[in-house]
Amino acid sequence: DQQVKQNSPSLSVQEGRISILNCDYTNSMFDYFLWYKKYPAEGPTFLISISSIKDKNEDGRFTVFLNKSAKHLSLHIVPSQPGDSAVYFCAASYTGTASKLTFGTGTRLQVTL
Amino acid sequence: EAGVTQFPSHSVIEKGQTVTLRCDPISGHDNLYWYRRVMGKEIKFLLHFVKESKQDESGMPNNRFLAERTGGTYSTLKVQPAELEDSGVYFCASSPSPWRWTEAFFGQGTRLTVV
């Protein structure tokens, strides 16, 4: 039973355009969400997070939106750059299980010139 | 400051053999986690140490997997005997506290291939 889902395995975007990566979750107890970026042969690195008390968090070119009623979050990258090409994982946790993150399957983003 | 380090980076073993993966966390991080990603699938939680104690091992697949963290420093994850379905990338992460995920760091992973 996959509680965090990333239904798009891959996404291709032109440099300078907006990249939108989506994530859905099923467990309504999740109250903290994170996005990780992963390059080949490296571990995931933290990108941006959002608490369930907010609906938006912004950090430079990266913005995460949370729609609790739809159990949906998205990561917007504007403008996209070639260095953004990587696999992006959505992850979630809740206070009762703070010891672990539940990840999605990842979306491979390719930013083309 | 050194990050989370994992050894080896890649291991190829035959079914039925034993393999031991090692993780060196960031110095001072009491919390250490093991995760695994089977090809193309999600990254799945295996277990969580607080210092040398197992806080949560609910993600361990079966009793062929044994994790230890002697002295609360580095950790090992032993698979004995290895099966084909154990193939994947094993990630270790460490953090100063269980709730501060923004301060958690992952290692580069160990790619385990069982043939």
CSV table of C-alpha atoms in Angstrom, one decimal:
chain,number,residue,atom,x,y,z
A,1,ASP,CA,0.0,0.0,0.0
A,2,GLN,CA,1.8,3.1,-1.3
A,3,GLN,CA,0.9,6.1,0.8
A,4,VAL,CA,2.9,8.6,-1.2
A,5,LYS,CA,2.5,8.6,-4.9
A,6,GLN,CA,4.3,10.3,-7.7
A,7,ASN,CA,2.4,9.3,-10.8
A,8,SER,CA,4.7,10.9,-13.4
A,9,PRO,CA,7.9,8.9,-13.6
A,10,SER,CA,9.5,11.5,-15.8
A,11,LEU,CA,9.2,15.1,-17.0
A,12,SER,CA,11.0,17.1,-19.6
A,13,VAL,CA,11.0,20.9,-19.5
A,14,GLN,CA,12.9,23.5,-21.5
A,15,GLU,CA,15.4,25.7,-19.8
A,16,GLY,CA,13.8,28.8,-18.4
A,17,ARG,CA,10.3,27.4,-18.2
A,18,ILE,CA,8.4,26.2,-15.2
A,19,SER,CA,8.8,22.7,-13.9
A,20,ILE,CA,5.8,21.3,-11.9
A,21,LEU,CA,6.3,18.0,-10.1
A,22,ASN,CA,3.3,16.5,-8.4
A,23,CYS,CA,2.7,14.2,-5.4
A,24,ASP,CA,-0.4,12.7,-3.9
A,25,TYR,CA,-0.8,11.1,-0.5
A,26,THR,CA,-3.4,8.9,1.1
A,27,ASN,CA,-2.6,9.1,4.8
A,28,SER,CA,-4.5,12.0,6.3
A,29,MET,CA,-2.2,11.9,9.3
A,30,PHE,CA,0.8,13.1,7.4
A,31,ASP,CA,1.6,16.6,8.7
A,32,TYR,CA,5.0,17.4,7.3
A,33,PHE,CA,6.2,17.1,3.7
A,34,LEU,CA,9.5,17.3,2.0
A,35,TRP,CA,11.0,17.3,-1.4
A,36,TYR,CA,14.4,15.7,-2.1
A,37,LYS,CA,16.6,16.0,-5.1
A,38,LYS,CA,18.8,13.1,-6.1
A,39,TYR,CA,21.6,13.0,-8.6
A,40,PRO,CA,23.0,9.7,-10.0
A,41,ALA,CA,25.3,7.8,-7.5
A,42,GLU,CA,24.5,10.3,-4.8
A,43,GLY,CA,22.1,10.2,-1.9
A,44,PRO,CA,18.9,12.3,-1.7
A,45,THR,CA,19.5,15.9,-0.6
A,46,PHE,CA,16.9,18.0,1.1
A,47,LEU,CA,15.3,20.7,-1.1
A,48,ILE,CA,12.3,22.2,0.6
A,49,SER,CA,9.7,21.3,3.1
A,50,ILE,CA,6.2,22.4,4.2
A,51,SER,CA,4.2,21.9,7.3
A,52,SER,CA,0.5,21.0,7.1
A,53,ILE,CA,-0.4,24.3,8.8
A,54,LYS,CA,0.8,26.1,5.6
A,55,ASP,CA,-0.3,25.9,2.0
A,56,LYS,CA,2.8,27.4,0.4
A,57,ASN,CA,6.5,27.6,1.1
A,58,GLU,CA,9.0,29.4,-1.1
A,59,ASP,CA,12.8,29.2,-1.3
A,60,GLY,CA,14.4,31.0,-4.2
A,61,ARG,CA,13.4,29.3,-7.4
A,62,PHE,CA,11.6,26.5,-5.6
A,63,THR,CA,8.0,26.7,-4.2
A,64,VAL,CA,6.0,23.9,-2.7
A,65,PHE,CA,2.2,24.1,-2.6
A,66,LEU,CA,0.1,21.9,-0.3
A,67,ASN,CA,-3.6,21.2,-0.8
A,68,LYS,CA,-4.7,19.3,2.2
A,69,SER,CA,-8.3,18.7,1.1
A,70,ALA,CA,-7.0,17.1,-2.1
A,71,LYS,CA,-4.1,15.4,-0.3
A,72,HIS,CA,-1.9,16.8,-3.0
A,73,LEU,CA,1.4,18.7,-3.1
A,74,SER,CA,3.4,20.1,-5.9
A,75,LEU,CA,6.9,21.5,-6.4
A,76,HIS,CA,7.4,24.4,-8.8
A,77,ILE,CA,10.8,25.3,-10.1
A,78,VAL,CA,11.0,28.7,-11.9
A,79,PRO,CA,13.0,29.2,-14.0
A,80,SER,CA,14.2,25.7,-14.6
A,81,GLN,CA,17.9,25.2,-15.2
A,82,PRO,CA,19.9,22.4,-16.7
A,83,GLY,CA,21.5,21.7,-13.2
A,84,ASP,CA,18.0,20.9,-12.0
A,85,SER,CA,18.0,17.7,-14.0
A,86,ALA,CA,17.7,15.0,-11.3
A,87,VAL,CA,15.2,12.6,-9.7
A,88,TYR,CA,12.9,14.4,-7.3
A,89,PHE,CA,11.3,12.5,-4.4
A,90,CYS,CA,8.3,13.6,-2.4
A,91,ALA,CA,8.3,12.4,1.2
A,92,ALA,CA,6.0,12.7,4.2
A,93,SER,CA,6.0,12.1,7.9
A,94,TYR,CA,3.6,12.6,10.9
A,95,THR,CA,4.3,13.3,14.5
A,96,GLY,CA,3.5,9.8,15.6
A,97,THR,CA,6.1,8.3,13.4
A,98,ALA,CA,8.7,11.1,13.4
A,99,SER,CA,11.4,8.4,13.1
A,100,LYS,CA,10.7,7.7,9.5
A,101,LEU,CA,9.9,9.3,6.2
A,102,THR,CA,7.5,7.8,3.6
A,103,PHE,CA,8.8,8.4,0.1
A,104,GLY,CA,7.2,8.4,-3.3
A,105,THR,CA,8.8,6.6,-6.3
A,106,GLY,CA,10.4,9.7,-7.7
A,107,THR,CA,10.0,11.8,-10.8
A,108,ARG,CA,13.0,12.2,-13.2
A,109,LEU,CA,13.2,15.8,-14.4
A,110,GLN,CA,15.2,16.6,-17.5
A,111,VAL,CA,15.8,20.2,-18.3
A,112,THR,CA,16.7,20.7,-21.9
A,113,LEU,CA,18.5,23.6,-23.5
B,1,GLU,CA,32.8,18.7,8.0
B,2,ALA,CA,32.5,15.1,6.7
B,3,GLY,CA,29.1,14.0,5.6
B,4,VAL,CA,27.4,10.6,5.9
B,5,THR,CA,29.7,8.0,4.4
B,6,GLN,CA,28.8,4.5,3.3
B,7,PHE,CA,31.0,1.5,2.4
B,8,PRO,CA,31.2,-0.1,-0.1
B,9,SER,CA,29.7,2.0,-2.8
B,10,HIS,CA,28.8,-1.1,-4.8
B,11,SER,CA,28.7,-4.8,-3.9
B,12,VAL,CA,28.0,-7.8,-6.1
B,13,ILE,CA,27.4,-11.1,-4.4
B,14,GLU,CA,26.0,-14.5,-5.1
B,15,LYS,CA,22.7,-15.6,-3.7
B,16,GLY,CA,23.2,-17.3,-0.4
B,17,GLN,CA,26.3,-15.2,0.5
B,18,THR,CA,26.6,-12.7,3.3
B,19,VAL,CA,27.2,-9.0,2.8
B,20,THR,CA,27.8,-6.3,5.4
B,21,LEU,CA,27.1,-2.7,4.6
B,22,ARG,CA,28.6,0.1,6.7
B,23,CYS,CA,27.5,3.6,7.5
B,24,ASP,CA,29.4,6.3,9.2
B,25,PRO,CA,27.1,9.1,10.3
B,26,ILE,CA,27.9,12.8,10.8
B,27,SER,CA,29.8,13.2,14.0
B,28,GLY,CA,27.4,14.1,16.9
B,29,HIS,CA,24.3,12.8,15.1
B,30,ASP,CA,22.6,10.5,17.5
B,31,ASN,CA,19.9,9.4,15.0
B,32,LEU,CA,20.8,7.0,12.3
B,33,TYR,CA,18.4,5.6,9.7
B,34,TRP,CA,18.6,2.9,7.0
B,35,TYR,CA,16.5,3.1,3.9
B,36,ARG,CA,16.4,1.0,0.8
B,37,ARG,CA,15.4,1.6,-2.8
B,38,VAL,CA,14.6,-1.3,-5.0
B,39,MET,CA,15.0,-0.4,-8.6
B,40,GLY,CA,12.3,2.1,-9.8
B,41,LYS,CA,10.4,1.9,-6.6
B,42,GLU,CA,10.1,4.2,-3.6
B,43,ILE,CA,12.7,4.7,-1.0
B,44,LYS,CA,11.6,2.5,1.9
B,45,PHE,CA,12.4,2.9,5.6
B,46,LEU,CA,14.2,0.0,7.2
B,47,LEU,CA,15.1,1.1,10.7
B,48,HIS,CA,16.1,3.9,13.1
B,49,PHE,CA,18.8,4.0,15.7
B,50,VAL,CA,19.0,6.5,18.6
B,51,LYS,CA,22.6,6.2,19.7
B,52,GLU,CA,23.1,2.4,20.0
B,53,SER,CA,19.4,1.6,20.5
B,54,LYS,CA,17.0,0.5,17.9
B,55,GLN,CA,14.1,3.0,18.1
B,56,ASP,CA,12.1,1.6,15.2
B,57,GLU,CA,12.8,-1.5,13.1
B,58,SER,CA,9.4,-1.9,11.7
B,59,GLY,CA,10.7,-1.7,8.1
B,60,MET,CA,13.2,-4.5,8.3
B,61,PRO,CA,12.0,-7.1,5.7
B,62,ASN,CA,12.8,-10.3,7.6
B,63,ASN,CA,15.3,-11.9,9.9
B,64,ARG,CA,17.9,-12.2,7.3
B,65,PHE,CA,18.7,-8.5,8.0
B,66,LEU,CA,20.6,-7.6,11.1
B,67,ALA,CA,21.5,-4.0,11.9
B,68,GLU,CA,23.9,-2.9,14.7
B,69,ARG,CA,25.3,0.3,16.0
B,70,THR,CA,27.8,-0.6,18.6
B,71,GLY,CA,28.9,2.4,20.7
B,72,GLY,CA,26.4,4.7,19.0
B,73,THR,CA,28.8,5.6,16.2
B,74,TYR,CA,28.9,3.8,12.9
B,75,SER,CA,26.3,1.2,11.9
B,76,THR,CA,26.4,-2.0,10.0
B,77,LEU,CA,23.6,-3.8,8.1
B,78,LYS,CA,24.2,-7.4,7.5
B,79,VAL,CA,22.3,-9.5,5.0
B,80,GLN,CA,22.6,-13.2,5.6
B,81,PRO,CA,21.9,-15.2,3.4
B,82,ALA,CA,21.3,-12.7,0.6
B,83,GLU,CA,18.4,-13.3,-1.8
B,84,LEU,CA,17.8,-11.9,-5.3
B,85,GLU,CA,15.1,-9.6,-4.0
B,86,ASP,CA,17.6,-7.9,-1.7
B,87,SER,CA,19.1,-6.1,-4.6
B,88,GLY,CA,18.8,-2.4,-4.5
B,89,VAL,CA,20.4,0.7,-3.2
B,90,TYR,CA,20.8,1.0,0.6
B,91,PHE,CA,20.9,4.5,2.0
B,92,CYS,CA,21.9,5.6,5.4
B,93,ALA,CA,21.0,9.0,6.9
B,94,SER,CA,21.8,10.7,10.1
B,95,SER,CA,20.3,13.6,12.0
B,96,PRO,CA,20.7,15.5,15.3
B,97,SER,CA,17.1,14.7,16.3
B,98,PRO,CA,14.2,12.6,15.0
B,99,TRP,CA,12.1,15.5,14.0
B,100,ARG,CA,14.6,17.7,12.3
B,101,TRP,CA,14.5,16.3,8.8
B,102,THR,CA,15.8,19.5,7.3
B,103,GLU,CA,19.0,18.8,9.2
B,104,ALA,CA,19.2,15.2,8.2
B,105,PHE,CA,21.7,14.1,5.6
B,106,PHE,CA,21.9,11.0,3.4
B,107,GLY,CA,24.9,9.0,2.4
B,108,GLN,CA,25.6,8.2,-1.2
B,109,GLY,CA,24.2,4.7,-0.9
B,110,THR,CA,25.5,1.2,-1.4
B,111,ARG,CA,24.3,-0.5,-4.5
B,112,LEU,CA,23.8,-4.2,-3.7
B,113,THR,CA,23.4,-6.6,-6.5
B,114,VAL,CA,22.6,-10.2,-5.7
B,115,VAL,CA,23.1,-12.6,-8.6
